[in-house]
Coordinates of C-alpha atoms in Angstrom, one line a residue:
X15 CA 0.0 0.0 0.0
X16 CA 1.5 3.3 -1.1
X17 CA 1.7 6.1 1.5
X18 CA -0.7 9.0 1.1
X19 CA 0.8 12.0 -0.5
X20 CA 0.7 15.1 1.8
X21 CA -2.1 17.4 0.8
X22 CA -1.3 21.0 -0.2
X23 CA -3.6 23.9 0.7
X24 CA -5.7 24.8 -2.3
X25 CA -7.6 28.1 -2.4
X26 CA -7.6 31.1 -4.7
X27 CA -6.3 30.2 -8.2
X28 CA -5.7 26.6 -7.1
X29 CA -9.5 26.1 -7.0
X30 CA -9.7 26.5 -10.8
X31 CA -9.4 23.2 -12.6
X32 CA -8.0 22.8 -16.1
X33 CA -11.4 23.0 -17.7
X34 CA -12.4 26.0 -15.7
X35 CA -9.2 27.9 -16.8
X36 CA -9.8 27.0 -20.4
X37 CA -13.3 28.4 -20.2
X38 CA -11.9 31.8 -19.1
X39 CA -11.1 32.5 -22.7
X40 CA -14.6 31.6 -24.0
X41 CA -15.4 35.3 -24.7
X42 CA -12.6 35.5 -27.2
X43 CA -14.4 33.3 -29.7
X44 CA -18.0 34.3 -28.8
X45 CA -20.3 36.1 -31.2
X46 CA -20.0 39.5 -29.4
X47 CA -16.3 39.1 -28.7
X48 CA -15.6 42.8 -29.3
X49 CA -18.3 43.9 -26.9
X50 CA -17.0 41.5 -24.3
X51 CA -13.5 42.8 -24.8
X52 CA -14.5 46.5 -24.3
X53 CA -16.6 45.5 -21.4
X54 CA -13.6 44.0 -19.7
X55 CA -11.5 47.0 -20.7
X56 CA -14.0 49.1 -18.8
X57 CA -13.5 47.0 -15.7
X58 CA -9.7 47.2 -16.2
X59 CA -9.9 51.0 -16.5
X60 CA -11.9 51.3 -13.4
X61 CA -9.5 49.0 -11.6
X62 CA -6.6 51.3 -12.5
X63 CA -8.5 54.0 -10.7
X64 CA -8.9 51.8 -7.6
X65 CA -12.6 51.0 -8.3
X66 CA -12.8 47.3 -8.1
X67 CA -16.5 46.5 -7.6
X68 CA -18.8 48.0 -10.2
X69 CA -22.6 48.3 -10.5
X70 CA -24.3 48.0 -13.9
X71 CA -24.6 51.8 -14.1
X72 CA -20.9 52.2 -13.2
X73 CA -20.0 49.8 -16.1
X74 CA -22.2 51.9 -18.5
X75 CA -20.5 55.1 -17.4
X76 CA -17.0 53.6 -17.9
X77 CA -18.0 52.3 -21.3
X78 CA -19.3 55.7 -22.2
X79 CA -16.0 57.3 -21.3
X80 CA -14.1 54.7 -23.5
X81 CA -16.6 55.3 -26.4
X82 CA -15.9 59.1 -26.3
X83 CA -12.1 58.5 -26.3
X84 CA -12.1 55.7 -28.9
X85 CA -14.5 55.3 -31.8
X86 CA -14.0 51.5 -31.9
X87 CA -15.6 51.1 -28.5
X88 CA -19.3 50.2 -29.0
X89 CA -22.0 52.6 -27.6
X90 CA -23.2 51.2 -24.3
X91 CA -26.8 52.3 -25.1
X92 CA -26.9 49.7 -27.9
X93 CA -25.6 46.8 -25.7
X94 CA -27.5 44.5 -23.4
X95 CA -25.2 44.9 -20.4
X96 CA -26.9 42.5 -18.0
X97 CA -26.8 39.7 -20.5
X98 CA -23.2 40.3 -21.3
X99 CA -22.2 40.5 -17.7
X100 CA -24.1 37.3 -16.9
X101 CA -22.2 35.5 -19.7
X102 CA -18.8 36.7 -18.3
X103 CA -19.9 35.5 -14.8
X104 CA -20.8 32.0 -16.3
X105 CA -17.3 31.8 -17.9
X106 CA -15.7 32.6 -14.6
X107 CA -14.1 35.9 -15.7
X108 CA -16.3 38.1 -13.5
X109 CA -17.7 37.5 -10.0
X110 CA -21.2 38.7 -9.1
X111 CA -22.3 39.9 -5.7
X112 CA -25.2 41.8 -4.1
X113 CA -25.2 45.3 -2.7
X114 CA -28.2 46.2 -0.7
X115 CA -26.8 49.5 0.4
X116 CA -27.9 51.0 -3.0
X117 CA -31.6 50.4 -2.3
X118 CA -33.7 53.4 -1.4
X119 CA -37.0 51.6 -1.1
X120 CA -38.2 48.3 0.1
X121 CA -38.9 47.1 -3.5
X122 CA -35.4 48.0 -4.6
X123 CA -34.0 46.1 -1.6
X124 CA -36.0 43.0 -2.6
X125 CA -34.8 43.3 -6.2
X126 CA -31.2 43.2 -4.9
X127 CA -28.7 45.2 -6.9
X128 CA -26.0 43.1 -8.5
X129 CA -22.3 44.3 -8.5
X130 CA -19.5 42.8 -10.5
X131 CA -15.7 42.5 -10.2
X132 CA -12.9 40.6 -11.8
X133 CA -12.0 37.2 -10.5
X134 CA -8.3 36.7 -10.1
X135 CA -8.1 34.1 -12.8
X136 CA -10.4 36.2 -15.0
X137 CA -8.1 39.2 -14.6
X138 CA -5.1 37.2 -15.6
X139 CA -6.9 35.8 -18.6
X140 CA -7.9 39.4 -19.7
X141 CA -4.3 40.6 -19.3
X142 CA -3.1 37.7 -21.4
X143 CA -5.5 38.6 -24.2
X144 CA -4.5 42.2 -24.0
X145 CA -0.8 41.2 -24.2
X146 CA -1.5 39.3 -27.4
X147 CA -3.5 42.1 -28.9
X148 CA -0.9 44.8 -28.1
X149 CA 2.1 42.7 -29.1
X150 CA 4.4 44.6 -31.6
X151 CA 7.8 44.2 -33.2
X152 CA 9.3 46.4 -30.4
X153 CA 8.6 43.5 -28.0
X154 CA 10.8 41.2 -30.2
X155 CA 14.1 42.9 -29.9
X156 CA 17.4 41.6 -28.4
X157 CA 18.6 43.7 -25.5
X158 CA 22.4 44.1 -25.6
X159 CA 22.5 46.4 -22.6
X160 CA 21.5 43.6 -20.2
X161 CA 24.9 42.0 -20.3
X162 CA 26.5 44.8 -18.3
X163 CA 23.7 44.5 -15.7
X164 CA 24.3 40.7 -15.5
X165 CA 28.0 41.2 -14.9
X166 CA 27.3 43.8 -12.1
X167 CA 24.7 41.6 -10.4
X168 CA 27.1 38.6 -10.4
X169 CA 29.8 40.7 -8.8
X170 CA 27.3 42.0 -6.2
X171 CA 26.1 38.4 -5.6
X172 CA 29.6 37.2 -4.9
X173 CA 30.2 40.0 -2.5
X174 CA 26.9 39.5 -0.7
X175 CA 27.5 35.7 -0.4
X176 CA 30.9 36.3 1.0
X177 CA 29.6 38.8 3.5
X178 CA 26.7 36.5 4.5
X179 CA 23.9 39.0 3.6
X180 CA 21.0 36.6 2.9
X181 CA 18.6 39.3 1.8
X182 CA 21.0 40.8 -0.7
X183 CA 21.8 37.3 -2.0
X184 CA 18.1 36.7 -2.5
X185 CA 17.6 40.0 -4.3
X186 CA 20.5 39.7 -6.7
X187 CA 19.9 36.0 -7.3
X188 CA 16.2 36.6 -8.1
X189 CA 17.1 39.5 -10.4
X190 CA 19.6 37.4 -12.3
X191 CA 17.0 34.7 -12.8
X192 CA 14.5 37.1 -14.1
X193 CA 17.0 38.8 -16.4
X194 CA 18.1 35.5 -18.0
X195 CA 14.4 34.5 -18.4
X196 CA 13.8 37.8 -20.2
X197 CA 16.8 37.3 -22.5
X198 CA 15.7 33.8 -23.5
X199 CA 12.1 34.9 -24.1
X200 CA 13.2 37.9 -26.1
X201 CA 15.5 35.8 -28.2
X202 CA 12.8 33.2 -28.9
X203 CA 10.4 36.0 -30.0
X204 CA 13.0 37.7 -32.1
X205 CA 14.1 34.7 -34.1
X206 CA 10.5 33.6 -34.5
X207 CA 9.8 37.1 -35.9
X208 CA 12.7 36.7 -38.4
X209 CA 11.1 33.4 -39.5
X210 CA 7.8 35.1 -40.1
X211 CA 9.5 37.8 -42.0
X212 CA 11.2 35.3 -44.3
X213 CA 7.9 33.5 -44.9
X214 CA 6.0 36.7 -45.7
X215 CA 8.6 38.6 -47.9
X216 CA 6.6 37.9 -51.1
X217 CA 3.5 39.5 -49.6
X218 CA 5.1 42.6 -48.1
X219 CA 8.7 43.1 -49.2
X220 CA 8.6 46.8 -48.6
X221 CA 8.5 46.2 -44.8
X222 CA 11.8 44.2 -45.0
X223 CA 13.4 46.7 -47.4
X224 CA 12.5 49.6 -45.1
X225 CA 14.0 48.0 -42.0
X226 CA 16.8 45.9 -43.3
X227 CA 19.6 48.3 -42.3
X228 CA 18.3 48.6 -38.7
X229 CA 17.8 44.9 -38.5
X230 CA 21.3 44.0 -39.6
X231 CA 22.8 46.7 -37.3
X232 CA 20.8 45.4 -34.4
X233 CA 22.0 41.8 -34.9
X234 CA 25.6 42.9 -35.4
X235 CA 25.6 45.1 -32.2
X236 CA 24.0 42.3 -30.1
X237 CA 26.5 39.7 -31.4
X238 CA 29.4 42.0 -30.6
X239 CA 28.2 42.7 -27.1
X240 CA 27.5 39.0 -26.5
X241 CA 31.1 38.0 -27.7
X242 CA 32.6 40.7 -25.5
X243 CA 30.7 39.8 -22.3
X244 CA 30.6 36.0 -22.6
X245 CA 34.1 35.3 -21.1
X246 CA 33.7 37.9 -18.4
X247 CA 30.3 36.5 -17.4
X248 CA 31.8 32.9 -17.3
X249 CA 34.6 34.2 -15.0
X250 CA 32.0 36.0 -12.8
X251 CA 30.0 32.7 -12.3
X252 CA 33.2 30.9 -11.2
X253 CA 33.9 33.7 -8.7
X254 CA 30.4 33.4 -7.2
X255 CA 30.8 29.6 -6.8
X256 CA 34.2 30.2 -5.2
X257 CA 32.4 31.9 -2.3
X258 CA 30.4 28.8 -1.5
X259 CA 27.6 27.4 -3.7
X260 CA 25.6 25.6 -0.9
X261 CA 25.9 28.7 1.2
X262 CA 24.5 30.8 -1.6
X263 CA 21.5 28.5 -2.2
X264 CA 20.7 28.2 1.5
X265 CA 20.8 32.0 1.9
X266 CA 18.5 32.5 -1.0
X267 CA 16.1 29.9 0.3
X268 CA 16.2 31.4 3.8
X269 CA 15.1 34.8 2.5
X270 CA 12.5 33.4 0.2
X271 CA 9.0 34.5 1.4
X272 CA 6.9 32.0 -0.4
X273 CA 4.7 30.7 2.4
X274 CA 3.3 27.6 0.9
X275 CA 6.7 26.0 0.0
X276 CA 8.5 23.8 2.4
X277 CA 12.2 24.6 3.1
X278 CA 13.2 21.5 1.1
X279 CA 11.1 22.7 -1.9
X280 CA 12.7 26.2 -1.7
X281 CA 16.2 24.7 -1.6
X282 CA 15.5 22.5 -4.6
X283 CA 14.0 25.4 -6.5
X284 CA 16.9 27.7 -6.0
X285 CA 19.4 24.9 -6.8
X286 CA 17.5 24.4 -10.0
X287 CA 17.7 28.1 -10.8
X288 CA 21.4 28.2 -10.3
X289 CA 21.9 25.1 -12.5
X290 CA 20.0 26.9 -15.3
X291 CA 22.0 30.1 -14.8
X292 CA 25.3 28.1 -14.9
X293 CA 24.3 26.2 -18.1
X294 CA 23.4 29.6 -19.7
X295 CA 26.7 31.3 -18.9
X296 CA 29.3 28.7 -17.8
X297 CA 28.5 25.0 -18.4
X298 CA 30.5 22.5 -16.3
X299 CA 32.1 20.6 -19.2
X300 CA 34.8 22.3 -21.2
X301 CA 33.5 20.8 -24.5
X302 CA 29.8 21.5 -23.7
X303 CA 28.6 24.7 -25.4
X304 CA 26.7 27.2 -23.2
X305 CA 23.3 28.8 -24.1
X306 CA 25.2 32.0 -24.7
X307 CA 27.3 30.3 -27.3
X308 CA 24.1 28.8 -28.9
X309 CA 22.6 32.3 -28.9
X310 CA 25.7 33.7 -30.6
X311 CA 25.5 30.9 -33.3
X312 CA 21.8 31.6 -33.8
X313 CA 22.6 35.3 -34.3
X314 CA 25.2 34.6 -37.0
X315 CA 22.8 32.3 -38.7
X316 CA 20.1 35.0 -38.5
X317 CA 22.4 37.5 -40.2
X318 CA 23.0 35.0 -43.0
X319 CA 19.2 34.5 -43.4
X320 CA 18.6 38.2 -43.5
X321 CA 21.2 38.7 -46.2
X322 CA 19.8 35.8 -48.2
X323 CA 16.3 37.3 -47.9
X324 CA 17.7 40.6 -49.1
X325 CA 19.2 39.0 -52.1
X326 CA 15.9 37.3 -53.0
X327 CA 13.8 40.5 -52.6
X328 CA 16.3 42.5 -54.7
X329 CA 16.4 39.9 -57.5
X330 CA 12.6 39.8 -57.5
X331 CA 12.4 43.6 -58.0
X332 CA 15.3 43.9 -60.4
X333 CA 13.0 43.9 -63.4
X334 CA 11.1 47.0 -62.2
X335 CA 7.9 45.0 -61.4
X336 CA 7.7 42.9 -58.3
X337 CA 6.4 39.4 -58.1
X338 CA 3.6 40.6 -55.9
X339 CA 2.4 43.1 -58.5
X340 CA 2.5 40.5 -61.2
X341 CA 0.5 37.9 -59.3
X342 CA -2.1 40.5 -58.2
X343 CA -2.7 41.6 -61.8
X344 CA -2.9 38.0 -62.9
X345 CA -5.4 37.2 -60.2
X346 CA -7.5 40.2 -61.3
X347 CA -7.4 39.0 -64.9
X348 CA -8.7 35.5 -63.8
X349 CA -11.4 37.1 -61.7
X350 CA -12.7 39.3 -64.5
X351 CA -12.8 36.7 -67.2
X352 CA -16.4 36.3 -68.5
X353 CA -16.5 32.6 -69.3
X354 CA -14.7 29.5 -68.3
X355 CA -13.3 29.1 -71.8
X356 CA -11.6 32.5 -71.5
X357 CA -10.1 31.5 -68.2
X358 CA -8.7 28.3 -69.7
X359 CA -7.3 30.3 -72.6
X360 CA -5.6 32.8 -70.2
X361 CA -4.2 29.9 -68.2
X362 CA -2.7 28.3 -71.4
X363 CA -1.1 31.7 -72.5
X364 CA 0.3 32.5 -69.0
X365 CA 1.7 29.1 -67.9
X366 CA 2.2 27.5 -71.3
X367 CA 0.9 24.1 -70.1
X368 CA -0.8 23.1 -73.3
X369 CA -0.4 19.8 -75.1
X370 CA 3.2 18.9 -75.9
X371 CA 4.4 19.1 -79.5
X372 CA 5.8 15.8 -80.8
X373 CA 8.3 16.0 -83.7
X374 CA 10.4 13.3 -85.3
X375 CA 13.5 13.7 -87.4
X376 CA 15.7 11.0 -88.9
X377 CA 19.4 11.0 -88.4
X378 CA 21.4 12.0 -91.5
X379 CA 23.3 8.7 -91.4
X380 CA 21.3 6.0 -89.7
X381 CA 24.0 3.4 -90.1
X382 CA 26.4 5.5 -88.1
X383 CA 24.5 4.7 -84.9
X384 CA 24.4 1.1 -83.6
X385 CA 20.9 -0.3 -83.1
X386 CA 21.9 -1.8 -79.7
X387 CA 22.4 1.6 -78.2
X388 CA 19.7 2.9 -75.9
X389 CA 18.1 6.4 -76.2
X390 CA 20.3 7.6 -73.3
X391 CA 23.6 6.4 -75.0
X392 CA 22.8 7.4 -78.6
X393 CA 23.9 10.8 -79.8
X394 CA 21.2 13.5 -80.0
X395 CA 19.7 14.7 -83.3
X396 CA 19.7 18.4 -83.9
X397 CA 16.3 20.0 -84.2
X398 CA 15.4 23.2 -85.9
X399 CA 13.7 25.9 -83.7
X400 CA 11.1 26.4 -86.5
X401 CA 10.2 22.8 -86.3
X402 CA 9.8 22.8 -82.5
X403 CA 7.8 26.0 -82.3
X404 CA 5.6 25.8 -85.4
X405 CA 5.7 22.1 -86.4
X406 CA 6.9 23.0 -89.9
X407 CA 10.1 21.8 -91.5
X408 CA 12.3 24.8 -92.5
X409 CA 12.1 25.5 -96.3
X410 CA 9.1 23.4 -96.9
X411 CA 5.4 24.2 -97.1
X412 CA 5.9 28.0 -97.4
X413 CA 4.6 28.3 -101.0
X414 CA 5.5 31.2 -103.3
X415 CA 7.1 34.3 -101.8
X416 CA 4.8 37.2 -101.2
X417 CA 4.6 40.0 -103.7
X418 CA 6.9 43.0 -102.8
X419 CA 4.7 46.0 -102.1
X420 CA 6.5 49.2 -103.4
X421 CA 4.9 52.4 -102.3
X422 CA 6.2 54.9 -104.9
X423 CA 4.5 57.9 -103.3
X424 CA 6.3 57.4 -99.9
X425 CA 9.6 56.8 -101.7
X426 CA 9.3 60.0 -103.7
X427 CA 8.4 61.9 -100.5
X428 CA 11.4 60.6 -98.6
X429 CA 13.7 61.3 -101.5
X430 CA 12.4 64.8 -101.7
X431 CA 13.1 65.4 -98.0
X432 CA 16.6 64.0 -98.3
X433 CA 17.4 66.3 -101.3
X434 CA 16.0 69.3 -99.5
X435 CA 18.2 68.6 -96.5
X436 CA 21.3 68.2 -98.6
X437 CA 20.5 71.5 -100.5
X438 CA 20.1 73.3 -97.2
X439 CA 23.5 72.0 -96.0
X440 CA 25.1 73.0 -99.3
X441 CA 23.7 76.6 -99.0
X442 CA 24.9 76.7 -95.4
X443 CA 28.4 75.5 -96.5
X444 CA 28.6 78.2 -99.1
X445 CA 27.6 80.9 -96.6
X446 CA 30.1 79.5 -94.1
X447 CA 33.0 79.8 -96.7
X448 CA 31.9 83.3 -97.6
X449 CA 31.6 84.9 -94.2
X450 CA 34.0 82.7 -92.3
X451 CA 33.8 81.8 -88.6
X452 CA 35.4 84.9 -87.0
X453 CA 33.0 87.5 -85.5
X454 CA 30.0 85.8 -86.9
X455 CA 27.3 83.7 -85.2
X456 CA 26.6 80.5 -87.1
X457 CA 23.0 79.3 -87.5
X458 CA 22.0 75.7 -86.9
X459 CA 22.7 74.5 -90.5
X460 CA 26.1 76.2 -90.6
X461 CA 26.9 74.7 -87.2
X462 CA 25.9 71.2 -88.5
X463 CA 28.3 71.6 -91.5
X464 CA 31.1 72.8 -89.3
X465 CA 30.7 69.9 -86.8
X466 CA 30.6 67.4 -89.7
X467 CA 33.9 68.8 -91.2
X468 CA 35.5 68.8 -87.7
X469 CA 34.6 65.1 -87.3
X470 CA 36.2 64.2 -90.6
X471 CA 39.4 66.3 -89.9
X472 CA 39.9 65.0 -86.3
X473 CA 39.3 61.4 -87.4
X474 CA 42.2 61.8 -89.8
X475 CA 44.5 62.9 -86.9
X476 CA 44.6 59.3 -85.4
X477 CA 47.9 57.7 -86.5
X478 CA 49.1 60.9 -88.2
X479 CA 52.2 63.0 -87.5
X480 CA 52.2 65.8 -84.9
X481 CA 52.4 69.4 -86.2
X482 CA 50.8 68.5 -89.6
X483 CA 47.7 70.6 -90.5
X484 CA 44.4 68.7 -90.7
X485 CA 42.0 69.2 -93.5
X486 CA 38.5 68.0 -94.6
X487 CA 36.2 68.8 -97.5
X488 CA 32.5 68.4 -97.9
X489 CA 29.6 70.3 -99.5
X490 CA 32.0 72.3 -101.6
X491 CA 34.0 73.8 -98.7
X492 CA 37.3 73.0 -97.1
X493 CA 38.1 73.2 -93.4
X494 CA 41.7 73.5 -92.3
X495 CA 43.0 73.0 -88.7
X496 CA 46.5 74.4 -88.4
X497 CA 48.4 73.5 -85.2
X498 CA 49.0 76.7 -83.1
X499 CA 50.4 76.0 -79.7
X500 CA 49.2 78.6 -77.1
X501 CA 46.3 79.8 -79.3
X502 CA 42.6 79.5 -78.3
X503 CA 40.1 79.6 -81.1
X504 CA 36.4 80.3 -80.3
X505 CA 33.5 80.0 -82.6
X506 CA 30.1 81.5 -81.7
X507 CA 27.1 79.3 -82.8
X508 CA 23.4 79.3 -82.2
X509 CA 23.8 76.3 -79.8
X510 CA 26.6 78.0 -77.7
X511 CA 30.4 78.6 -77.8
X512 CA 32.8 76.1 -79.5
X513 CA 36.4 76.3 -78.2
X514 CA 39.4 74.8 -79.9
X515 CA 42.6 74.7 -77.9
X516 CA 45.9 74.7 -79.9
X517 CA 44.4 75.0 -83.4
X518 CA 43.7 77.8 -85.9
X519 CA 40.5 77.2 -87.8
X520 CA 39.8 78.4 -91.4
X521 CA 36.9 77.5 -93.8
X522 CA 37.3 78.3 -97.5
X523 CA 35.7 77.2 -100.8
X524 CA 37.2 74.0 -102.1
X525 CA 39.4 74.3 -105.1
X526 CA 38.8 70.9 -106.6
X527 CA 35.3 70.4 -105.7
X528 CA 32.4 72.1 -107.5
X529 CA 29.5 72.9 -105.4
X530 CA 26.6 71.0 -106.8
X531 CA 23.3 71.8 -105.2
X532 CA 20.9 68.9 -105.4
X533 CA 17.7 69.5 -107.2
X534 CA 14.3 68.3 -106.1
X535 CA 12.8 65.5 -108.2
X536 CA 9.1 66.0 -108.8
X537 CA 7.0 63.4 -107.2

């Protein structure tokens, strides 16, 4: 017969069974869940002002104040407050009592005014829901400033244990335990946030691109601080243990004020906490990695994941149109198709998943390939792209070539425009040779002739001898560039000023070229 287990006192939250605690969150999935949420926020707001017990009229007044401050809060005049309050009482979130002091007549006293307040478990459930609703990216950050506090608390813990100050040992030990728990929780949330970011980059890549620099800087700074403080924290843990580990645990358990834990339970709890702290900062085995080392490795891996995500997002947007925009437009096209046949046609055009095209071509020399060879071992046969895409053999089945369409009217018009342009340039060249380039502003046509002659003359300079004049002739004029070191030639044109350094520029009529002005051919 097994000995009976010692019974522990159960009251308060211990009275709530597992099913009762699960029912506390029933209002979250109820039909009027937003009304229940704002109703509990009214109780929470009154509790922050030290009003714990509320009458129905007090609840309505608190809801009215919330409705005036926030438009999302429902109007209490449109809510059935007694029914909502009774449902919360049934779920165990609220507790209902009677307040006869509000009655002013005998009839009101007999009707018994109901008052409501949070149950302890209900308040914890509401705070848990609010924590989920108010969670943001700021809660998922790695704190690099906590390592300095950890080191200072370890130093103070060693000094307090050596001095025998049990209360200071308890305070510093408890603070270290809470700080490490916060680091582990923040790290878990942060790396989970990075995983969510990697899974949703196709949906909202602009979020990642806007915060990538801050994200990488945050990871780098945290990793640097972790690398800098890890050996110092390991040495501080050894210093604390050198002052007496059992003495430390007994001092913390002695100052522990938890009434319903036996001394043995308190000792085991604080021994377990120190084992967790030691595994985090200084594991007993030399080859055993600490949790701080694992956190450092996870940070390095997170930096690599962020860089890989950046590369994918950048490559997706390199074409100017993101994958998100393409898929959204394609989905809109499928949505607005009028018939099912049109949707199938759009699918075939976009994805190209139509029936395969089968082509067959004989090898030029069939006897060159042994018949015993398999398809994998035999050499491939070259196929024409025309045959694969259209199914037609090149050079066959095309028929007679199409008749060449000659548009004489367009040809005559283009020829007339060309002759008019050449005649305009010839006139400009004649005027340029007559008036010269000094103290005269060239118009657009004259500037065009001058630039064409300069191109011809300067192209002849490549591979030529230094100090030899350069010349070019066109349109019945001749341009000469004479080397003149130290001279600066300036030509004023309609487009601006043209400067030639080290050359003297002259434009004269060509001696061996007769200026022939093109004549227009009648259309």
